[in-house]
Amino acid sequence: MNPIFITIGMLTLSNIFMTFAWYGHLKYFHDKTWIVAALVSWGIALFEYLLQVPANRIGYEVASTGQLKIIQEVLSLSVFIPFSLFVLKEPFRMDYIWAGLCLLGAVFFMFRDKIMG
């Protein structure tokens, strides 16, 4: 399998863990002290790192660090929006669309040499 697809899959999973680590406590641990929320979040974040570090090592075989960062940011927003809507029950905002379009522009510029040939 192509390393970039392995990287994208692993970074998607790592972003799911990280989104829960960063924001899940707002719903599931809002009645606990911040230290409890932080400790639980650190535990969840461990799984994020167990996926993210090897994903970036695999991806670095075929992409630059800048390209890997842009992939991660696109995936981060792609995971965060559904999390925000379905888990945190926040309303959809057009700002998500505008942010996504800006990221598409970033993707273009970071991968321009591969896109344009």
mmCIF file of N, CA and C in Angstrom:
data_model
loop_
_atom_site.group_PDB
_atom_site.id
_atom_site.type_symbol
_atom_site.label_atom_id
_atom_site.label_comp_id
_atom_site.label_asym_id
_atom_site.label_seq_id
_atom_site.Cartn_x
_atom_site.Cartn_y
_atom_site.Cartn_z
ATOM 1 N N MET A 1 0.845 -1.179 0.000
ATOM 2 C CA MET A 1 0.000 0.000 0.000
ATOM 3 C C MET A 1 0.894 1.247 0.000
ATOM 4 N N ASN A 2 0.455 2.284 -0.665
ATOM 5 C CA ASN A 2 1.185 3.536 -0.775
ATOM 6 C C ASN A 2 1.379 4.167 0.605
ATOM 7 N N PRO A 3 2.605 4.578 0.940
ATOM 8 C CA PRO A 3 2.863 5.179 2.258
ATOM 9 C C PRO A 3 1.982 6.381 2.578
ATOM 10 N N ILE A 4 1.605 7.162 1.576
ATOM 11 C CA ILE A 4 0.779 8.343 1.857
ATOM 12 C C ILE A 4 -0.612 7.938 2.343
ATOM 13 N N PHE A 5 -1.157 6.830 1.806
ATOM 14 C CA PHE A 5 -2.471 6.363 2.256
ATOM 15 C C PHE A 5 -2.395 5.778 3.664
ATOM 16 N N ILE A 6 -1.313 5.080 3.965
ATOM 17 C CA ILE A 6 -1.101 4.571 5.325
ATOM 18 C C ILE A 6 -1.004 5.751 6.289
ATOM 19 N N THR A 7 -0.240 6.758 5.890
ATOM 20 C CA THR A 7 -0.072 7.957 6.714
ATOM 21 C C THR A 7 -1.401 8.640 6.960
ATOM 22 N N ILE A 8 -2.187 8.836 5.921
ATOM 23 C CA ILE A 8 -3.484 9.508 6.067
ATOM 24 C C ILE A 8 -4.400 8.710 6.989
ATOM 25 N N GLY A 9 -4.428 7.398 6.830
ATOM 26 C CA GLY A 9 -5.267 6.567 7.694
ATOM 27 C C GLY A 9 -4.849 6.655 9.157
ATOM 28 N N MET A 10 -3.548 6.547 9.396
ATOM 29 C CA MET A 10 -3.053 6.612 10.771
ATOM 30 C C MET A 10 -3.245 8.004 11.373
ATOM 31 N N LEU A 11 -3.029 9.055 10.575
ATOM 32 C CA LEU A 11 -3.229 10.410 11.082
ATOM 33 C C LEU A 11 -4.706 10.696 11.346
ATOM 34 N N THR A 12 -5.596 10.107 10.562
ATOM 35 C CA THR A 12 -7.030 10.264 10.822
ATOM 36 C C THR A 12 -7.380 9.662 12.181
ATOM 37 N N LEU A 13 -6.920 8.438 12.414
ATOM 38 C CA LEU A 13 -7.177 7.797 13.713
ATOM 39 C C LEU A 13 -6.541 8.593 14.856
ATOM 40 N N SER A 14 -5.325 9.085 14.652
ATOM 41 C CA SER A 14 -4.669 9.848 15.719
ATOM 42 C C SER A 14 -5.436 11.139 16.005
ATOM 43 N N ASN A 15 -6.003 11.752 14.968
ATOM 44 C CA ASN A 15 -6.790 12.973 15.170
ATOM 45 C C ASN A 15 -8.085 12.701 15.917
ATOM 46 N N ILE A 16 -8.668 11.543 15.720
ATOM 47 C CA ILE A 16 -9.864 11.184 16.487
ATOM 48 C C ILE A 16 -9.513 11.114 17.971
ATOM 49 N N PHE A 17 -8.415 10.421 18.292
ATOM 50 C CA PHE A 17 -7.990 10.351 19.694
ATOM 51 C C PHE A 17 -7.677 11.738 20.240
ATOM 52 N N MET A 18 -6.964 12.542 19.470
ATOM 53 C CA MET A 18 -6.570 13.849 19.967
ATOM 54 C C MET A 18 -7.767 14.771 20.150
ATOM 55 N N THR A 19 -8.732 14.690 19.268
ATOM 56 C CA THR A 19 -9.927 15.519 19.417
ATOM 57 C C THR A 19 -10.659 15.154 20.701
ATOM 58 N N PHE A 20 -10.768 13.855 20.986
ATOM 59 C CA PHE A 20 -11.385 13.443 22.249
ATOM 60 C C PHE A 20 -10.538 13.893 23.439
ATOM 61 N N ALA A 21 -9.219 13.827 23.317
ATOM 62 C CA ALA A 21 -8.345 14.253 24.409
ATOM 63 C C ALA A 21 -8.491 15.749 24.668
ATOM 64 N N TRP A 22 -8.541 16.538 23.606
ATOM 65 C CA TRP A 22 -8.599 17.991 23.757
ATOM 66 C C TRP A 22 -9.973 18.505 24.135
ATOM 67 N N TYR A 23 -11.029 17.892 23.562
ATOM 68 C CA TYR A 23 -12.364 18.468 23.716
ATOM 69 C C TYR A 23 -13.388 17.544 24.365
ATOM 70 N N GLY A 24 -13.116 16.259 24.421
ATOM 71 C CA GLY A 24 -14.082 15.314 24.990
ATOM 72 C C GLY A 24 -14.389 15.587 26.448
ATOM 73 N N HIS A 25 -13.415 16.085 27.192
ATOM 74 C CA HIS A 25 -13.639 16.370 28.607
ATOM 75 C C HIS A 25 -14.679 17.464 28.810
ATOM 76 N N LEU A 26 -14.885 18.319 27.799
ATOM 77 C CA LEU A 26 -15.886 19.382 27.927
ATOM 78 C C LEU A 26 -17.290 18.805 28.066
ATOM 79 N N LYS A 27 -17.509 17.636 27.472
ATOM 80 C CA LYS A 27 -18.811 16.986 27.581
ATOM 81 C C LYS A 27 -18.815 15.916 28.666
ATOM 82 N N TYR A 28 -17.785 15.075 28.673
ATOM 83 C CA TYR A 28 -17.811 13.893 29.520
ATOM 84 C C TYR A 28 -17.228 14.088 30.910
ATOM 85 N N PHE A 29 -16.438 15.127 31.119
ATOM 86 C CA PHE A 29 -15.830 15.356 32.423
ATOM 87 C C PHE A 29 -16.040 16.786 32.909
ATOM 88 N N HIS A 30 -17.079 17.443 32.409
ATOM 89 C CA HIS A 30 -17.311 18.833 32.785
ATOM 90 C C HIS A 30 -17.600 19.004 34.275
ATOM 91 N N ASP A 31 -18.049 17.934 34.929
ATOM 92 C CA ASP A 31 -18.365 18.012 36.353
ATOM 93 C C ASP A 31 -17.204 17.561 37.239
ATOM 94 N N LYS A 32 -16.058 17.267 36.641
ATOM 95 C CA LYS A 32 -14.861 16.846 37.377
ATOM 96 C C LYS A 32 -13.879 18.011 37.457
ATOM 97 N N THR A 33 -12.927 17.900 38.364
ATOM 98 C CA THR A 33 -11.912 18.944 38.447
ATOM 99 C C THR A 33 -11.035 18.894 37.196
ATOM 100 N N TRP A 34 -10.359 19.989 36.933
ATOM 101 C CA TRP A 34 -9.546 20.067 35.717
ATOM 102 C C TRP A 34 -8.426 19.040 35.751
ATOM 103 N N ILE A 35 -7.905 18.705 36.929
ATOM 104 C CA ILE A 35 -6.794 17.757 36.986
ATOM 105 C C ILE A 35 -7.248 16.357 36.559
ATOM 106 N N VAL A 36 -8.461 15.981 36.928
ATOM 107 C CA VAL A 36 -9.009 14.686 36.488
ATOM 108 C C VAL A 36 -9.167 14.693 34.972
ATOM 109 N N ALA A 37 -9.724 15.772 34.447
ATOM 110 C CA ALA A 37 -9.891 15.888 32.992
ATOM 111 C C ALA A 37 -8.536 15.844 32.295
ATOM 112 N N ALA A 38 -7.537 16.509 32.861
ATOM 113 C CA ALA A 38 -6.201 16.529 32.254
ATOM 114 C C ALA A 38 -5.579 15.136 32.258
ATOM 115 N N LEU A 39 -5.702 14.414 33.348
ATOM 116 C CA LEU A 39 -5.120 13.076 33.427
ATOM 117 C C LEU A 39 -5.791 12.111 32.456
ATOM 118 N N VAL A 40 -7.110 12.191 32.358
ATOM 119 C CA VAL A 40 -7.823 11.353 31.388
ATOM 120 C C VAL A 40 -7.412 11.744 29.974
ATOM 121 N N SER A 41 -7.318 13.039 29.717
ATOM 122 C CA SER A 41 -6.913 13.514 28.387
ATOM 123 C C SER A 41 -5.508 13.043 28.036
ATOM 124 N N TRP A 42 -4.596 13.061 28.982
ATOM 125 C CA TRP A 42 -3.239 12.572 28.728
ATOM 126 C C TRP A 42 -3.242 11.095 28.376
ATOM 127 N N GLY A 43 -4.111 10.346 29.068
ATOM 128 C CA GLY A 43 -4.221 8.917 28.758
ATOM 129 C C GLY A 43 -4.706 8.680 27.341
ATOM 130 N N ILE A 44 -5.677 9.470 26.927
ATOM 131 C CA ILE A 44 -6.201 9.357 25.553
ATOM 132 C C ILE A 44 -5.134 9.808 24.551
ATOM 133 N N ALA A 45 -4.428 10.874 24.893
ATOM 134 C CA ALA A 45 -3.417 11.423 23.982
ATOM 135 C C ALA A 45 -2.273 10.443 23.736
ATOM 136 N N LEU A 46 -2.024 9.544 24.672
ATOM 137 C CA LEU A 46 -0.991 8.536 24.462
ATOM 138 C C LEU A 46 -1.274 7.743 23.192
ATOM 139 N N PHE A 47 -2.540 7.370 22.992
ATOM 140 C CA PHE A 47 -2.904 6.610 21.798
ATOM 141 C C PHE A 47 -2.736 7.456 20.538
ATOM 142 N N GLU A 48 -2.988 8.759 20.668
ATOM 143 C CA GLU A 48 -2.765 9.658 19.536
ATOM 144 C C GLU A 48 -1.293 9.614 19.120
ATOM 145 N N TYR A 49 -0.405 9.698 20.086
ATOM 146 C CA TYR A 49 1.023 9.695 19.774
ATOM 147 C C TYR A 49 1.496 8.351 19.248
ATOM 148 N N LEU A 50 0.903 7.272 19.733
ATOM 149 C CA LEU A 50 1.287 5.948 19.244
ATOM 150 C C LEU A 50 0.928 5.758 17.768
ATOM 151 N N LEU A 51 0.002 6.553 17.272
ATOM 152 C CA LEU A 51 -0.356 6.534 15.850
ATOM 153 C C LEU A 51 0.347 7.646 15.075
ATOM 154 N N GLN A 52 0.419 8.822 15.664
ATOM 155 C CA GLN A 52 0.942 9.994 14.956
ATOM 156 C C GLN A 52 2.428 9.873 14.662
ATOM 157 N N VAL A 53 3.209 9.419 15.613
ATOM 158 C CA VAL A 53 4.657 9.351 15.396
ATOM 159 C C VAL A 53 5.004 8.388 14.261
ATOM 160 N N PRO A 54 4.506 7.140 14.274
ATOM 161 C CA PRO A 54 4.832 6.268 13.140
ATOM 162 C C PRO A 54 4.205 6.746 11.826
ATOM 163 N N ALA A 55 3.037 7.386 11.897
ATOM 164 C CA ALA A 55 2.421 7.907 10.673
ATOM 165 C C ALA A 55 3.330 8.930 10.012
ATOM 166 N N ASN A 56 3.881 9.838 10.797
ATOM 167 C CA ASN A 56 4.770 10.851 10.233
ATOM 168 C C ASN A 56 6.075 10.248 9.741
ATOM 169 N N ARG A 57 6.568 9.228 10.408
ATOM 170 C CA ARG A 57 7.792 8.568 9.930
ATOM 171 C C ARG A 57 7.550 7.880 8.592
ATOM 172 N N ILE A 58 6.397 7.234 8.472
ATOM 173 C CA ILE A 58 6.040 6.579 7.197
ATOM 174 C C ILE A 58 5.833 7.638 6.117
ATOM 175 N N GLY A 59 5.086 8.684 6.443
ATOM 176 C CA GLY A 59 4.790 9.737 5.477
ATOM 177 C C GLY A 59 6.016 10.497 5.027
ATOM 178 N N TYR A 60 7.016 10.591 5.896
ATOM 179 C CA TYR A 60 8.229 11.334 5.561
ATOM 180 C C TYR A 60 9.028 10.649 4.451
ATOM 181 N N GLU A 61 8.698 9.399 4.172
ATOM 182 C CA GLU A 61 9.334 8.694 3.052
ATOM 183 C C GLU A 61 8.914 9.287 1.705
ATOM 184 N N VAL A 62 7.701 9.871 1.658
ATOM 185 C CA VAL A 62 7.159 10.345 0.378
ATOM 186 C C VAL A 62 6.691 11.805 0.407
ATOM 187 N N ALA A 63 6.745 12.459 1.570
ATOM 188 C CA ALA A 63 6.253 13.833 1.680
ATOM 189 C C ALA A 63 7.185 14.635 2.579
ATOM 190 N N SER A 64 7.195 15.939 2.393
ATOM 191 C CA SER A 64 7.998 16.813 3.248
ATOM 192 C C SER A 64 7.276 17.033 4.580
ATOM 193 N N THR A 65 7.988 17.589 5.534
ATOM 194 C CA THR A 65 7.343 17.872 6.820
ATOM 195 C C THR A 65 6.224 18.908 6.658
ATOM 196 N N GLY A 66 6.408 19.873 5.777
ATOM 197 C CA GLY A 66 5.350 20.847 5.517
ATOM 198 C C GLY A 66 4.109 20.189 4.948
ATOM 199 N N GLN A 67 4.300 19.268 4.030
ATOM 200 C CA GLN A 67 3.167 18.547 3.456
ATOM 201 C C GLN A 67 2.477 17.692 4.515
ATOM 202 N N LEU A 68 3.268 17.048 5.369
ATOM 203 C CA LEU A 68 2.681 16.246 6.447
ATOM 204 C C LEU A 68 1.866 17.119 7.397
ATOM 205 N N LYS A 69 2.358 18.308 7.685
ATOM 206 C CA LYS A 69 1.642 19.217 8.581
ATOM 207 C C LYS A 69 0.320 19.660 7.972
ATOM 208 N N ILE A 70 0.316 19.974 6.689
ATOM 209 C CA ILE A 70 -0.927 20.387 6.031
ATOM 210 C C ILE A 70 -1.927 19.228 6.011
ATOM 211 N N ILE A 71 -1.453 18.015 5.737
ATOM 212 C CA ILE A 71 -2.337 16.839 5.790
ATOM 213 C C ILE A 71 -2.955 16.736 7.179
ATOM 214 N N GLN A 72 -2.122 16.892 8.205
ATOM 215 C CA GLN A 72 -2.615 16.790 9.579
ATOM 216 C C GLN A 72 -3.660 17.861 9.874
ATOM 217 N N GLU A 73 -3.445 19.076 9.406
ATOM 218 C CA GLU A 73 -4.394 20.160 9.659
ATOM 219 C C GLU A 73 -5.728 19.916 8.951
ATOM 220 N N VAL A 74 -5.680 19.430 7.733
ATOM 221 C CA VAL A 74 -6.911 19.111 7.000
ATOM 222 C C VAL A 74 -7.675 18.005 7.738
ATOM 223 N N LEU A 75 -6.957 16.982 8.154
ATOM 224 C CA LEU A 75 -7.603 15.895 8.887
ATOM 225 C C LEU A 75 -8.146 16.374 10.231
ATOM 226 N N SER A 76 -7.409 17.251 10.881
ATOM 227 C CA SER A 76 -7.850 17.789 12.164
ATOM 228 C C SER A 76 -9.199 18.487 12.032
ATOM 229 N N LEU A 77 -9.331 19.337 11.033
ATOM 230 C CA LEU A 77 -10.601 20.033 10.808
ATOM 231 C C LEU A 77 -11.681 19.051 10.368
ATOM 232 N N SER A 78 -11.313 18.075 9.562
ATOM 233 C CA SER A 78 -12.278 17.068 9.086
ATOM 234 C C SER A 78 -12.812 16.207 10.225
ATOM 235 N N VAL A 79 -12.008 15.994 11.237
ATOM 236 C CA VAL A 79 -12.451 15.231 12.411
ATOM 237 C C VAL A 79 -13.189 16.146 13.389
ATOM 238 N N PHE A 80 -12.683 17.368 13.558
ATOM 239 C CA PHE A 80 -13.263 18.277 14.547
ATOM 240 C C PHE A 80 -14.693 18.682 14.214
ATOM 241 N N ILE A 81 -14.983 18.959 12.961
ATOM 242 C CA ILE A 81 -16.324 19.444 12.611
ATOM 243 C C ILE A 81 -17.398 18.427 12.981
ATOM 244 N N PRO A 82 -17.295 17.156 12.549
ATOM 245 C CA PRO A 82 -18.326 16.196 12.982
ATOM 246 C C PRO A 82 -18.356 16.008 14.505
ATOM 247 N N PHE A 83 -17.191 16.025 15.154
ATOM 248 C CA PHE A 83 -17.138 15.907 16.614
ATOM 249 C C PHE A 83 -17.907 17.052 17.259
ATOM 250 N N SER A 84 -17.653 18.258 16.785
ATOM 251 C CA SER A 84 -18.321 19.438 17.315
ATOM 252 C C SER A 84 -19.830 19.355 17.128
ATOM 253 N N LEU A 85 -20.253 18.896 15.953
ATOM 254 C CA LEU A 85 -21.686 18.824 15.652
ATOM 255 C C LEU A 85 -22.393 17.697 16.398
ATOM 256 N N PHE A 86 -21.806 16.496 16.372
ATOM 257 C CA PHE A 86 -22.504 15.315 16.869
ATOM 258 C C PHE A 86 -22.215 14.983 18.327
ATOM 259 N N VAL A 87 -21.030 15.280 18.808
ATOM 260 C CA VAL A 87 -20.704 14.969 20.202
ATOM 261 C C VAL A 87 -20.997 16.167 21.098
ATOM 262 N N LEU A 88 -20.483 17.335 20.725
ATOM 263 C CA LEU A 88 -20.685 18.521 21.551
ATOM 264 C C LEU A 88 -22.006 19.225 21.265
ATOM 265 N N LYS A 89 -22.700 18.807 20.202
ATOM 266 C CA LYS A 89 -24.014 19.364 19.834
ATOM 267 C C LYS A 89 -23.969 20.865 19.566
ATOM 268 N N GLU A 90 -22.857 21.320 18.989
ATOM 269 C CA GLU A 90 -22.766 22.721 18.612
ATOM 270 C C GLU A 90 -23.377 22.917 17.235
ATOM 271 N N PRO A 91 -23.902 24.091 16.957
ATOM 272 C CA PRO A 91 -24.514 24.328 15.641
ATOM 273 C C PRO A 91 -23.460 24.419 14.540
ATOM 274 N N PHE A 92 -23.870 24.051 13.345
ATOM 275 C CA PHE A 92 -22.985 24.197 12.182
ATOM 276 C C PHE A 92 -22.806 25.670 11.891
ATOM 277 N N ARG A 93 -21.583 26.038 11.532
ATOM 278 C CA ARG A 93 -21.290 27.419 11.181
ATOM 279 C C ARG A 93 -20.628 27.463 9.821
ATOM 280 N N MET A 94 -20.957 28.453 9.039
ATOM 281 C CA MET A 94 -20.337 28.622 7.724
ATOM 282 C C MET A 94 -18.834 28.838 7.840
ATOM 283 N N ASP A 95 -18.377 29.281 8.981
ATOM 284 C CA ASP A 95 -16.940 29.470 9.178
ATOM 285 C C ASP A 95 -16.175 28.169 8.958
ATOM 286 N N TYR A 96 -16.805 27.029 9.238
ATOM 287 C CA TYR A 96 -16.164 25.740 8.970
ATOM 288 C C TYR A 96 -15.878 25.590 7.472
ATOM 289 N N ILE A 97 -16.808 26.015 6.651
ATOM 290 C CA ILE A 97 -16.630 25.938 5.195
ATOM 291 C C ILE A 97 -15.487 26.855 4.763
ATOM 292 N N TRP A 98 -15.484 28.076 5.271
ATOM 293 C CA TRP A 98 -14.440 29.038 4.887
ATOM 294 C C TRP A 98 -13.072 28.549 5.348
ATOM 295 N N ALA A 99 -12.995 28.006 6.551
ATOM 296 C CA ALA A 99 -11.722 27.465 7.049
ATOM 297 C C ALA A 99 -11.266 26.299 6.181
ATOM 298 N N GLY A 100 -12.216 25.454 5.787
ATOM 299 C CA GLY A 100 -11.890 24.320 4.916
ATOM 300 C C GLY A 100 -11.369 24.777 3.565
ATOM 301 N N LEU A 101 -11.972 25.820 3.012
ATOM 302 C CA LEU A 101 -11.497 26.346 1.730
ATOM 303 C C LEU A 101 -10.093 26.934 1.852
ATOM 304 N N CYS A 102 -9.836 27.604 2.956
ATOM 305 C CA CYS A 102 -8.472 28.115 3.178
ATOM 306 C C CYS A 102 -7.481 26.957 3.257
ATOM 307 N N LEU A 103 -7.859 25.875 3.929
ATOM 308 C CA LEU A 103 -6.973 24.713 4.005
ATOM 309 C C LEU A 103 -6.770 24.071 2.641
ATOM 310 N N LEU A 104 -7.808 24.074 1.809
ATOM 311 C CA LEU A 104 -7.627 23.550 0.446
ATOM 312 C C LEU A 104 -6.603 24.380 -0.321
ATOM 313 N N GLY A 105 -6.626 25.689 -0.097
ATOM 314 C CA GLY A 105 -5.604 26.542 -0.704
ATOM 315 C C GLY A 105 -4.220 26.175 -0.193
ATOM 316 N N ALA A 106 -4.106 25.902 1.099
ATOM 317 C CA ALA A 106 -2.824 25.487 1.676
ATOM 318 C C ALA A 106 -2.368 24.160 1.093
ATOM 319 N N VAL A 107 -3.309 23.244 0.908
ATOM 320 C CA VAL A 107 -2.984 21.948 0.286
ATOM 321 C C VAL A 107 -2.432 22.174 -1.114
ATOM 322 N N PHE A 108 -3.097 23.028 -1.880
ATOM 323 C CA PHE A 108 -2.627 23.308 -3.239
ATOM 324 C C PHE A 108 -1.185 23.794 -3.228
ATOM 325 N N PHE A 109 -0.897 24.781 -2.387
ATOM 326 C CA PHE A 109 0.447 25.347 -2.402
ATOM 327 C C PHE A 109 1.498 24.371 -1.884
ATOM 328 N N MET A 110 1.149 23.555 -0.899
ATOM 329 C CA MET A 110 2.135 22.604 -0.363
ATOM 330 C C MET A 110 2.380 21.426 -1.302
ATOM 331 N N PHE A 111 1.380 21.107 -2.135
ATOM 332 C CA PHE A 111 1.511 19.973 -3.065
ATOM 333 C C PHE A 111 1.561 20.416 -4.513
ATOM 334 N N ARG A 112 1.786 21.714 -4.748
ATOM 335 C CA ARG A 112 1.772 22.274 -6.094
ATOM 336 C C ARG A 112 2.721 21.531 -7.040
ATOM 337 N N ASP A 113 3.908 21.172 -6.579
ATOM 338 C CA ASP A 113 4.861 20.478 -7.446
ATOM 339 C C ASP A 113 4.345 19.101 -7.864
ATOM 340 N N LYS A 114 3.596 18.441 -6.996
ATOM 341 C CA LYS A 114 3.036 17.132 -7.346
ATOM 342 C C LYS A 114 1.768 17.275 -8.198
ATOM 343 N N ILE A 115 0.982 18.338 -7.927
ATOM 344 C CA ILE A 115 -0.264 18.558 -8.672
ATOM 345 C C ILE A 115 0.021 19.032 -10.095
ATOM 346 N N MET A 116 0.944 19.975 -10.219
ATOM 347 C CA MET A 116 1.225 20.598 -11.514
ATOM 348 C C MET A 116 2.203 19.774 -12.364
ATOM 349 N N GLY A 117 2.797 18.747 -11.741
ATOM 350 C CA GLY A 117 3.677 17.854 -12.510
ATOM 351 C C GLY A 117 5.025 18.336 -12.539
#
